[in-house]
């Protein structure tokens, strides 16, 4: 049955109960005057049980308490038809009358899971059904209407049966005595369950303890009325008994509803738990959150520590989780490894609401999985960052090698060629052909230009001054070669790791190139300082601004800075120049 169709069926049952209840209560006034209090109490008992059953059936579709409570409520109303003018209705009502209390006992014994699990509880349930069934059979024979069988001794009217009640009274007393003993047994059974439970279970069992008291008191009082109280005093005392027990029965129905609403509130706390556990909190907070969400102050959480190959409790002390087989606790494990990541030990009574426990466990499992995935992502990001840093460092090493090769190889060869040409030129006599002298001068000039080009190329690949004198000297040299005013404010007092110096240098070089080519700047200010073991670098110009943050130059700066775990912040409003702030960690070389 789908959720919507179940809702329709439950609504129809509720409408029937609304109409059937007052009509059934009205039957009590057909043969005798009844007080308004008794009539109100009568309809309240049936309605409260049916309402509780409807709510439980809606919120807990698989729990048998709901349908059982609904049937119990209707059984109460059916008992009001025993004095009906219609003989067949009266006969059927008399057979059904009295089943309310056995059904009520089944609700008590099956609460809260909807299953009667203990052997003693099943025995009590069978006892109630057997005694009531025997009494029903006895009444069915004794009250059989005349004309149904060829039976000259059959009672022909309800009044005649009532007149003959004295003859059946001893059997009725035996039935009441048996049910009284069974109700006391139910009271003792639920009290034993309550005393043997912890705080979480006791809260759930509170309604059935009250219900057990109501059931037992009702039968004990009824038995005393039948055996001790004189017949003349039974009627007023009986009405008072009905009203008092009705109030208590209504309170029991209210208790059943509160139990369901308390569980719904716990489910709401589970939703809050999912939000709180976006990542796995410290063990003490996790344990307190689960205790609050599940309403079990005895719940304990244990975590596996691979470093010590042992479990620790919420306080961080080495501890061994309880054994599910011998500790009287329910143990849940979370994790797929050889040893579980977490172990949760809770009150076994929580198994009566497996959905609640499953939701809480799923929230914790999700937090554990999130933590694992986050750790993997962090490890991967760290691996990528380290890989990028190694790539940048390798690039810088390669730049330094190329700069050395250019300086020590091609540049030295060109210098030697230049000197040779100059010596050859000086060794020629006055009579040397003018064309020959012109070609030698041109070759010398080309060698000089080639040396200048190679020096500029080597400086662009990796300035030797950066390796030899540090960042401040390299920036000053870069400023001298820039065709616009560049003010360097260098507050770095000591050398920094080579990758940091190289990154800072090339960031400034790229920023100066952008200022010259794109910003039409008239001045650039560069400031460097070290704060909290991090190099701070600010480059600002007075150009036209509006720099494209996704341009190749700025993208290259961000990539190079990010490779060392640094950050870049760009401010470039149109007409207000461009400001570039770079933060580089420099704690390790």
Coordinates of C-alpha atoms in Angstrom, one line a residue:
X1 CA 0.0 0.0 0.0
X2 CA 1.4 3.4 -1.0
X3 CA 1.7 6.2 1.5
X4 CA -1.2 8.2 -0.1
X5 CA -3.6 5.2 -0.2
X6 CA -2.7 4.4 3.4
X7 CA -3.5 7.9 4.4
X8 CA -6.9 7.6 2.7
X9 CA -7.7 4.4 4.5
X10 CA -6.7 5.8 7.9
X11 CA -8.7 9.0 7.2
X12 CA -11.8 6.8 6.4
X13 CA -11.3 4.9 9.7
X14 CA -11.0 8.1 11.6
X15 CA -14.3 9.4 10.1
X16 CA -16.0 6.2 10.9
X17 CA -14.7 6.4 14.5
X18 CA -16.0 10.0 14.8
X19 CA -19.5 8.9 13.9
X20 CA -19.5 5.5 15.5
X21 CA -18.2 6.6 18.9
X22 CA -21.1 8.9 20.0
X23 CA -23.7 6.5 18.5
X24 CA -22.2 3.7 20.5
X25 CA -22.2 5.8 23.7
X26 CA -25.8 6.7 23.1
X27 CA -26.7 3.1 23.4
X28 CA -25.8 3.2 27.1
X29 CA -28.8 5.6 27.7
X30 CA -31.3 3.3 26.1
X31 CA -32.0 1.2 29.2
X32 CA -30.8 3.4 32.1
X33 CA -30.0 7.0 32.9
X34 CA -26.2 7.6 32.7
X35 CA -24.3 10.6 34.0
X36 CA -22.7 13.0 31.5
X37 CA -19.3 12.2 33.1
X38 CA -19.7 8.5 32.4
X39 CA -20.9 9.1 28.8
X40 CA -18.0 11.5 28.2
X41 CA -15.5 9.1 29.7
X42 CA -16.9 6.3 27.5
X43 CA -16.5 8.1 24.2
X44 CA -13.1 9.5 25.3
X45 CA -11.6 6.0 25.9
X46 CA -12.6 4.7 22.5
X47 CA -11.7 7.8 20.6
X48 CA -8.3 8.1 22.3
X49 CA -7.3 4.5 21.6
X50 CA -8.4 4.8 17.9
X51 CA -6.6 8.2 17.5
X52 CA -3.4 6.8 19.0
X53 CA -3.7 3.8 16.7
X54 CA -4.2 6.0 13.7
X55 CA -1.2 8.1 14.5
X56 CA 1.0 5.1 15.1
X57 CA -0.2 3.4 11.9
X58 CA 0.6 6.6 9.9
X59 CA 4.0 7.2 11.4
X60 CA 5.0 3.6 11.9
X61 CA 3.4 1.6 9.0
X62 CA 5.2 -1.6 9.9
X63 CA 4.4 -1.5 13.6
X64 CA 1.5 -3.7 14.8
X65 CA 0.7 -1.4 17.7
X66 CA -1.2 0.9 15.4
X67 CA -3.8 -1.6 14.0
X68 CA -4.0 -3.3 17.4
X69 CA -4.9 0.0 19.2
X70 CA -7.5 0.8 16.5
X71 CA -9.2 -2.6 17.0
X72 CA -9.0 -2.1 20.8
X73 CA -10.8 1.3 20.5
X74 CA -13.6 -0.2 18.3
X75 CA -13.9 -3.1 20.7
X76 CA -14.6 -0.6 23.5
X77 CA -17.4 1.0 21.5
X78 CA -18.9 -2.4 20.5
X79 CA -19.3 -3.2 24.1
X80 CA -21.8 -0.3 24.4
X81 CA -24.4 -2.2 22.3
X82 CA -25.1 -5.0 24.9
X83 CA -28.4 -3.3 25.8
X84 CA -29.5 -2.7 22.2
X85 CA -33.2 -3.3 21.4
X86 CA -32.1 -5.5 18.5
X87 CA -31.6 -9.0 19.8
X88 CA -28.9 -10.0 17.2
X89 CA -26.9 -6.8 17.9
X90 CA -27.2 -7.3 21.6
X91 CA -26.1 -10.9 21.2
X92 CA -23.0 -10.0 19.1
X93 CA -22.1 -7.1 21.4
X94 CA -22.3 -9.4 24.5
X95 CA -19.9 -11.8 22.8
X96 CA -17.5 -8.9 21.9
X97 CA -17.9 -7.2 25.3
X98 CA -14.9 -7.8 27.5
X99 CA -12.4 -8.1 24.6
X100 CA -11.2 -4.6 25.2
X101 CA -9.0 -5.5 28.2
X102 CA -7.3 -8.5 26.5
X103 CA -6.6 -6.4 23.5
X104 CA -5.4 -3.6 25.8
X105 CA -3.0 -6.2 27.4
X106 CA -1.7 -7.2 24.0
X107 CA -0.9 -3.5 23.2
X108 CA 1.0 -3.3 26.5
X109 CA 3.0 -6.4 25.9
X110 CA 3.8 -5.5 22.3
X111 CA 4.8 -2.0 23.0
X112 CA 7.0 -0.3 21.6
X113 CA 8.2 -2.6 18.8
X114 CA 4.8 -4.2 17.9
X115 CA 6.2 -7.7 18.6
X116 CA 5.8 -9.8 21.7
X117 CA 9.3 -11.1 22.1
X118 CA 9.8 -12.5 25.6
X119 CA 8.5 -16.0 26.5
X120 CA 6.7 -14.7 29.6
X121 CA 5.0 -12.0 27.6
X122 CA 3.8 -14.5 25.0
X123 CA 2.5 -16.7 27.8
X124 CA 0.5 -13.8 29.3
X125 CA -0.9 -12.9 25.9
X126 CA -2.0 -16.5 25.2
X127 CA -3.5 -16.6 28.7
X128 CA -5.6 -13.5 28.1
X129 CA -6.8 -14.7 24.7
X130 CA -7.6 -18.2 26.1
X131 CA -9.6 -17.0 29.1
X132 CA -11.5 -14.4 27.1
X133 CA -12.2 -16.9 24.3
X134 CA -13.5 -19.5 26.8
X135 CA -15.8 -16.9 28.5
X136 CA -17.0 -15.8 25.0
X137 CA -17.9 -19.4 24.1
X138 CA -19.7 -19.8 27.4
X139 CA -21.7 -16.6 26.8
X140 CA -22.4 -17.6 23.2
X141 CA -24.0 -20.9 24.4
X142 CA -25.8 -19.3 27.4
X143 CA -27.2 -16.3 25.4
X144 CA -28.1 -18.1 22.2
X145 CA -31.4 -16.5 20.9
X146 CA -34.5 -18.8 20.6
X147 CA -35.3 -19.9 17.1
X148 CA -31.7 -20.2 16.0
X149 CA -31.7 -23.9 17.1
X150 CA -34.4 -26.3 18.2
X151 CA -33.7 -25.6 21.8
X152 CA -36.5 -25.3 24.3
X153 CA -34.2 -24.0 27.0
X154 CA -32.7 -21.2 24.9
X155 CA -33.1 -17.7 26.4
X156 CA -35.6 -15.7 24.3
X157 CA -34.8 -12.1 25.4
X158 CA -31.9 -10.2 26.7
X159 CA -33.9 -9.4 29.9
X160 CA -34.3 -13.1 30.4
X161 CA -30.6 -13.6 30.1
X162 CA -29.9 -10.8 32.6
X163 CA -32.4 -12.4 35.0
X164 CA -30.5 -15.6 34.6
X165 CA -27.2 -13.9 35.3
X166 CA -27.1 -15.2 38.8
X167 CA -26.8 -18.7 37.5
X168 CA -23.7 -17.7 35.4
X169 CA -22.2 -15.4 38.1
X170 CA -19.9 -18.1 39.6
X171 CA -18.4 -18.7 36.1
X172 CA -18.0 -15.0 35.6
X173 CA -16.2 -14.7 38.9
X174 CA -13.8 -17.4 37.8
X175 CA -13.2 -15.6 34.5
X176 CA -12.6 -12.3 36.4
X177 CA -10.2 -13.9 38.8
X178 CA -8.2 -15.5 36.0
X179 CA -8.0 -12.2 34.1
X180 CA -7.1 -10.4 37.3
X181 CA -4.2 -12.8 37.9
X182 CA -3.1 -12.3 34.3
X183 CA -3.3 -8.5 34.6
X184 CA -1.1 -8.6 37.7
X185 CA 1.3 -10.8 35.7
X186 CA 1.3 -8.2 33.0
X187 CA 2.1 -5.4 35.5
X188 CA 4.9 -7.5 37.0
X189 CA 6.3 -8.2 33.5
X190 CA 6.4 -4.6 32.3
X191 CA 7.7 -3.5 35.7
X192 CA 10.5 -6.0 35.4
X193 CA 11.2 -4.7 31.8
X194 CA 11.3 -1.2 33.1
X195 CA 13.6 -1.9 36.1
X196 CA 16.0 -3.9 33.9
X197 CA 16.3 -1.1 31.3
X198 CA 18.6 1.9 31.2
X199 CA 17.5 5.5 30.9
X200 CA 16.7 5.5 27.2
X201 CA 14.6 2.3 27.4
X202 CA 12.8 3.5 30.6
X203 CA 11.6 6.6 28.8
X204 CA 10.1 4.4 26.0
X205 CA 8.6 1.9 28.5
X206 CA 7.0 4.6 30.7
X207 CA 3.6 4.4 29.0
X208 CA 3.3 0.6 29.3
X209 CA 4.1 0.8 33.0
X210 CA 1.2 3.1 33.5
X211 CA -0.9 0.9 31.3
X212 CA 0.0 -2.1 33.3
X213 CA -1.1 -0.4 36.5
X214 CA -4.4 0.6 34.9
X215 CA -5.0 -2.9 33.6
X216 CA -4.2 -4.5 36.9
X217 CA -6.1 -2.0 39.1
X218 CA -9.2 -2.3 36.8
X219 CA -9.4 -6.1 37.2
X220 CA -8.6 -6.1 40.9
X221 CA -11.3 -3.5 41.6
X222 CA -13.8 -5.4 39.4
X223 CA -13.0 -8.6 41.2
X224 CA -13.5 -7.0 44.6
X225 CA -16.8 -5.5 43.5
X226 CA -18.0 -9.0 42.5
X227 CA -16.8 -10.7 45.6
X228 CA -16.7 -8.2 48.5
X229 CA -18.9 -5.3 47.9
X230 CA -22.7 -5.9 48.4
X231 CA -24.9 -6.0 45.3
X232 CA -26.7 -2.8 46.4
X233 CA -23.5 -0.8 46.5
X234 CA -22.1 -2.1 43.2
X235 CA -23.8 0.2 40.8
X236 CA -22.6 3.6 42.1
X237 CA -19.1 2.3 42.9
X238 CA -19.1 0.6 39.5
X239 CA -19.8 3.9 37.7
X240 CA -17.1 5.7 39.7
X241 CA -14.7 2.8 38.8
X242 CA -15.5 3.1 35.1
X243 CA -14.9 6.9 35.1
X244 CA -11.6 6.7 36.9
X245 CA -10.3 3.8 34.8
X246 CA -11.5 5.7 31.7
X247 CA -9.4 8.7 32.6
X248 CA -6.4 6.4 33.2
X249 CA -7.0 4.6 29.9
X250 CA -7.1 7.9 28.0
X251 CA -3.8 8.8 29.7
X252 CA -2.3 5.6 28.4
X253 CA -3.4 6.4 24.9
X254 CA -1.9 9.8 25.3
X255 CA 1.3 8.1 26.5
X256 CA 1.4 6.0 23.4
X257 CA 1.1 9.1 21.2
X258 CA 3.8 10.9 23.3
X259 CA 6.1 7.9 22.7
X260 CA 5.6 8.2 18.9
X261 CA 6.1 12.0 19.0
X262 CA 9.2 11.6 21.2
X263 CA 10.6 9.2 18.5
X264 CA 9.7 11.8 15.8
X265 CA 11.5 14.4 17.8
X266 CA 14.5 12.1 18.0
X267 CA 14.3 11.7 14.2
X268 CA 14.5 15.5 14.0
X269 CA 17.5 15.5 16.2
X270 CA 19.0 13.0 13.7
X271 CA 18.5 15.5 10.9
X272 CA 20.3 18.1 13.0
X273 CA 23.0 15.5 13.7
X274 CA 23.5 15.1 9.9
X275 CA 24.0 18.8 9.6
X276 CA 26.4 18.9 12.6
X277 CA 28.4 16.0 11.3
X278 CA 29.5 17.6 8.0
X279 CA 32.9 16.4 9.1
X280 CA 33.8 14.0 11.9
X281 CA 34.1 16.0 15.2
X282 CA 36.2 15.2 18.2
X283 CA 35.2 11.9 19.8
X284 CA 33.7 13.6 22.9
X285 CA 31.5 15.8 20.8
X286 CA 30.5 12.9 18.6
X287 CA 29.5 10.8 21.6
X288 CA 27.5 13.6 23.2
X289 CA 25.7 14.3 19.9
X290 CA 24.7 10.7 19.5
X291 CA 23.6 10.4 23.1
X292 CA 21.4 13.4 22.6
X293 CA 20.0 12.3 19.2
X294 CA 19.2 8.8 20.3
X295 CA 18.2 9.7 23.9
X296 CA 20.7 7.1 25.3
X297 CA 23.1 8.6 27.9
X298 CA 24.8 5.3 28.2
X299 CA 25.9 5.3 24.5
X300 CA 29.7 5.1 24.1
X301 CA 31.9 5.6 21.0
X302 CA 35.3 3.9 20.4
X303 CA 37.8 4.8 17.7
X304 CA 40.5 2.6 16.2
X305 CA 44.0 4.2 16.3
X306 CA 46.3 2.6 13.8
X307 CA 49.4 4.1 15.4
X308 CA 48.8 2.2 18.6
X309 CA 46.8 -0.7 17.1
X310 CA 44.1 -0.2 19.8
X311 CA 40.7 1.4 20.4
X312 CA 40.4 4.6 22.4
X313 CA 37.2 5.9 24.1
X314 CA 35.8 9.4 23.9
X315 CA 38.2 10.7 26.5
X316 CA 41.2 9.4 24.4
X317 CA 42.1 6.6 26.8
X318 CA 42.9 3.1 25.5
X319 CA 39.8 1.0 25.9
X320 CA 38.2 -2.2 24.6
X321 CA 34.7 -2.0 23.1
X322 CA 32.1 -4.2 24.8
X323 CA 31.3 -7.6 23.4
X324 CA 27.9 -7.7 21.8
X325 CA 27.4 -11.3 22.9
X326 CA 28.1 -11.0 26.6
X327 CA 27.8 -7.3 27.7
X328 CA 24.0 -6.8 27.2
X329 CA 24.9 -4.0 24.8
X330 CA 24.2 -3.6 21.1
X331 CA 27.4 -2.9 19.2
X332 CA 27.6 -1.3 15.8
X333 CA 30.7 -1.0 13.7
X334 CA 31.6 1.5 11.0
X335 CA 34.4 1.0 8.5
X336 CA 35.4 -1.6 5.9
X337 CA 39.0 -2.3 7.0
X338 CA 40.4 -5.1 9.0
X339 CA 39.5 -3.1 12.1
X340 CA 36.5 -0.8 12.1
X341 CA 37.0 2.9 12.1
X342 CA 34.4 3.4 14.9
X343 CA 32.5 1.2 17.3
X344 CA 29.2 2.4 18.8
X345 CA 27.8 0.6 21.8
X346 CA 24.2 1.5 22.8
X347 CA 21.2 0.4 24.8
X348 CA 19.6 -2.7 23.2
X349 CA 16.2 -1.2 23.5
X350 CA 17.0 1.2 20.7
X351 CA 16.6 -1.9 18.4
X352 CA 12.8 -1.3 18.8
X353 CA 13.2 1.7 16.5
X354 CA 15.7 0.4 13.9
X355 CA 15.1 3.3 11.6
X356 CA 16.2 5.8 14.2
X357 CA 19.5 3.9 14.9
X358 CA 20.0 3.4 11.1
X359 CA 19.6 7.1 10.5
X360 CA 22.1 8.0 13.2
X361 CA 24.6 5.4 12.0
X362 CA 24.2 6.6 8.5
X363 CA 25.0 10.1 9.6
X364 CA 28.2 8.9 11.4
X365 CA 29.2 6.7 8.5
X366 CA 28.7 9.7 6.1
X367 CA 30.9 11.8 8.4
X368 CA 33.6 9.1 8.5
X369 CA 33.5 8.7 4.8
X370 CA 33.6 12.5 4.3
X371 CA 36.6 12.6 6.5
X372 CA 38.3 9.8 4.6
X373 CA 37.6 11.4 1.3
X374 CA 38.7 14.8 2.5
X375 CA 42.0 13.3 3.8
X376 CA 42.5 11.7 0.4
X377 CA 41.7 15.0 -1.4
X378 CA 44.1 16.8 0.9
X379 CA 46.8 14.3 0.2
X380 CA 46.2 14.5 -3.5
X381 CA 46.2 18.3 -3.4
X382 CA 49.4 18.2 -1.3
X383 CA 50.9 15.8 -3.9
X384 CA 49.9 18.1 -6.7
X385 CA 51.3 21.1 -4.9
X386 CA 54.6 19.4 -4.2
X387 CA 54.7 18.2 -7.8
X388 CA 54.1 21.7 -9.1
X389 CA 56.8 23.0 -6.7
X390 CA 59.2 20.4 -8.0
X391 CA 58.4 21.4 -11.6
X392 CA 59.0 25.1 -10.9
X393 CA 62.2 24.3 -9.1
X394 CA 63.3 22.1 -11.9
X395 CA 62.5 24.9 -14.4
X396 CA 64.5 27.4 -12.3
X397 CA 67.4 24.9 -12.2
X398 CA 67.2 24.5 -15.9
X399 CA 67.1 28.3 -16.4
X400 CA 70.2 28.7 -14.2
X401 CA 71.9 25.9 -16.3
X402 CA 71.0 27.6 -19.5
X403 CA 72.2 31.0 -18.2
X404 CA 75.5 29.4 -17.2
X405 CA 75.9 27.7 -20.5
X406 CA 75.2 30.9 -22.3
X407 CA 77.6 32.9 -20.1
X408 CA 80.4 30.3 -20.0
X409 CA 79.9 29.0 -23.6
X410 CA 78.5 31.1 -26.4
X411 CA 79.2 34.4 -24.7
X412 CA 82.8 33.5 -23.9
X413 CA 83.3 32.3 -27.5
X414 CA 81.9 35.6 -28.9
X415 CA 84.1 37.6 -26.5
X416 CA 87.1 35.6 -27.8
X417 CA 86.0 36.2 -31.4
X418 CA 85.6 39.9 -30.7
X419 CA 89.1 40.1 -29.2
X420 CA 90.6 38.2 -32.1
X421 CA 89.0 40.6 -34.6
X422 CA 90.2 43.6 -32.7
X423 CA 93.8 42.2 -32.6
X424 CA 93.6 41.4 -36.3
X425 CA 92.5 44.9 -37.0
X426 CA 95.3 46.4 -35.0
X427 CA 97.9 44.1 -36.7
X428 CA 97.1 45.3 -40.2
X429 CA 99.4 47.9 -41.7
X430 CA 98.6 51.3 -43.1
X431 CA 98.4 50.0 -46.6
X432 CA 95.6 47.6 -45.9
X433 CA 92.7 47.8 -48.3
X434 CA 89.9 50.0 -47.0
X435 CA 87.2 47.4 -47.8
X436 CA 89.0 44.8 -45.8
X437 CA 89.2 47.2 -42.8
X438 CA 85.5 48.0 -43.1
X439 CA 84.5 44.3 -43.1
X440 CA 86.7 43.7 -40.0
X441 CA 85.0 46.7 -38.2
X442 CA 81.6 45.4 -39.2
X443 CA 82.4 41.9 -37.9
X444 CA 83.6 43.3 -34.7
X445 CA 80.4 45.3 -34.3
X446 CA 78.3 42.2 -35.0
X447 CA 80.2 40.3 -32.3
X448 CA 79.7 43.1 -29.8
X449 CA 75.9 43.1 -30.6
X450 CA 75.7 39.3 -30.3
X451 CA 77.4 39.5 -26.9
X452 CA 74.9 42.1 -25.8
X453 CA 72.0 40.0 -27.1
X454 CA 73.3 36.9 -25.4
X455 CA 73.7 38.8 -22.1
X456 CA 70.1 40.1 -22.3
X457 CA 68.9 36.6 -23.2
X458 CA 70.8 35.1 -20.2
X459 CA 69.4 37.8 -18.0
X460 CA 65.9 37.0 -19.1
X461 CA 66.4 33.2 -18.6
X462 CA 67.7 33.6 -15.1
X463 CA 69.7 36.7 -14.0
X464 CA 73.0 35.7 -12.5
X465 CA 72.7 38.6 -10.0
X466 CA 69.7 36.9 -8.5
X467 CA 71.7 33.8 -7.6
X468 CA 74.8 35.8 -6.5
X469 CA 73.4 38.8 -4.7
X470 CA 69.7 38.0 -3.9
X471 CA 66.3 39.3 -4.6
X472 CA 66.9 43.0 -3.7
X473 CA 69.9 43.4 -6.0
X474 CA 68.1 41.6 -8.8
X475 CA 65.0 43.8 -8.5
X476 CA 67.2 46.9 -8.5
X477 CA 69.0 45.7 -11.7
X478 CA 65.6 45.0 -13.3
X479 CA 64.4 48.5 -12.4
X480 CA 67.5 50.1 -14.0
X481 CA 66.8 48.3 -17.3
X482 CA 63.0 49.2 -17.3
X483 CA 62.2 52.1 -19.6
X484 CA 59.9 53.8 -17.0
X485 CA 60.5 54.9 -13.4
X486 CA 60.4 52.0 -11.0
X487 CA 60.7 52.6 -7.2
X488 CA 62.0 49.5 -5.3
X489 CA 61.3 49.4 -1.5
X490 CA 63.1 46.2 -0.4
X491 CA 62.8 45.4 3.3
X492 CA 64.0 41.8 3.0
X493 CA 67.1 41.6 5.3
X494 CA 68.3 38.1 4.4
X495 CA 68.4 35.7 1.6
X496 CA 65.3 33.6 0.9
X497 CA 64.9 30.1 -0.5
X498 CA 65.9 30.1 -4.2
X499 CA 62.5 29.1 -5.5
X500 CA 60.9 31.9 -3.5
X501 CA 63.4 34.5 -4.8
X502 CA 63.0 33.3 -8.4
X503 CA 59.2 33.4 -8.2
X504 CA 59.2 36.9 -6.7
X505 CA 61.6 38.1 -9.4
X506 CA 59.7 36.8 -12.3
X507 CA 56.4 38.0 -10.9
X508 CA 57.8 41.6 -10.7
X509 CA 59.3 41.1 -14.2
X510 CA 55.9 40.0 -15.7
X511 CA 54.1 42.9 -13.8
X512 CA 56.6 45.4 -15.2
X513 CA 56.1 44.0 -18.7
X514 CA 52.3 44.3 -18.4
X515 CA 52.6 47.9 -17.1
X516 CA 54.7 48.9 -20.1
X517 CA 52.8 47.0 -22.8
X518 CA 49.2 47.3 -21.6
X519 CA 48.7 49.9 -18.8
X520 CA 50.5 52.9 -20.2
X521 CA 51.9 53.5 -16.7
X522 CA 54.2 56.4 -15.9
X523 CA 55.5 54.9 -12.6
X524 CA 55.6 51.5 -10.9
X525 CA 56.2 51.0 -7.1
X526 CA 57.5 47.6 -5.8
X527 CA 57.6 46.8 -2.1
X528 CA 58.9 43.6 -0.5
X529 CA 59.0 42.5 3.1
X530 CA 58.9 39.3 5.2
X531 CA 56.1 38.9 7.7
X532 CA 55.4 35.8 9.8
X533 CA 57.8 33.7 7.7
X534 CA 56.1 34.7 4.5
X535 CA 57.3 37.0 1.7
X536 CA 54.9 39.8 1.0
X537 CA 55.2 41.5 -2.4
X538 CA 53.1 44.5 -3.6
X539 CA 53.4 45.9 -7.1
X540 CA 51.3 48.9 -8.1
X541 CA 51.2 51.2 -11.1
X542 CA 49.4 54.4 -12.1
X543 CA 48.2 53.1 -15.4
X544 CA 44.7 52.9 -16.8
X545 CA 43.7 49.7 -14.9
X546 CA 41.0 47.3 -15.9
X547 CA 43.5 44.5 -16.3
X548 CA 42.0 41.2 -17.4
X549 CA 42.4 38.7 -14.5
X550 CA 42.3 35.8 -17.0
X551 CA 44.9 37.2 -19.3
X552 CA 48.0 35.1 -20.0
X553 CA 50.3 37.3 -18.0
X554 CA 48.3 37.3 -14.7
X555 CA 47.3 33.6 -15.2
X556 CA 51.0 32.8 -15.4
X557 CA 51.7 34.7 -12.2
X558 CA 48.9 32.9 -10.3
X559 CA 50.1 29.5 -11.5
X560 CA 53.7 30.1 -10.5
X561 CA 52.7 31.5 -7.1
X562 CA 50.2 28.7 -6.5
X563 CA 53.0 26.2 -7.2
X564 CA 54.7 27.3 -4.0
X565 CA 51.5 27.4 -2.0
X566 CA 51.2 31.2 -2.3
X567 CA 48.3 33.5 -3.0
X568 CA 47.7 36.4 -5.5
X569 CA 45.3 39.3 -5.1
X570 CA 44.6 41.7 -7.9
X571 CA 42.9 45.1 -7.8
X572 CA 42.5 46.8 -11.2
X573 CA 39.7 49.3 -11.5
X574 CA 39.4 51.2 -14.7
X575 CA 41.2 54.5 -14.4
X576 CA 42.7 53.7 -11.0
X577 CA 45.8 51.7 -11.9
X578 CA 46.6 48.1 -11.0
X579 CA 47.7 46.7 -7.6
X580 CA 49.1 43.2 -7.3
X581 CA 49.6 41.6 -3.9
X582 CA 51.5 38.3 -3.6
X583 CA 52.0 36.2 -0.5
X584 CA 54.6 33.4 -0.6
X585 CA 55.5 31.0 2.1
X586 CA 59.3 31.0 2.6
X587 CA 59.8 28.7 5.6
X588 CA 61.7 26.0 3.7
X589 CA 64.3 26.0 1.0

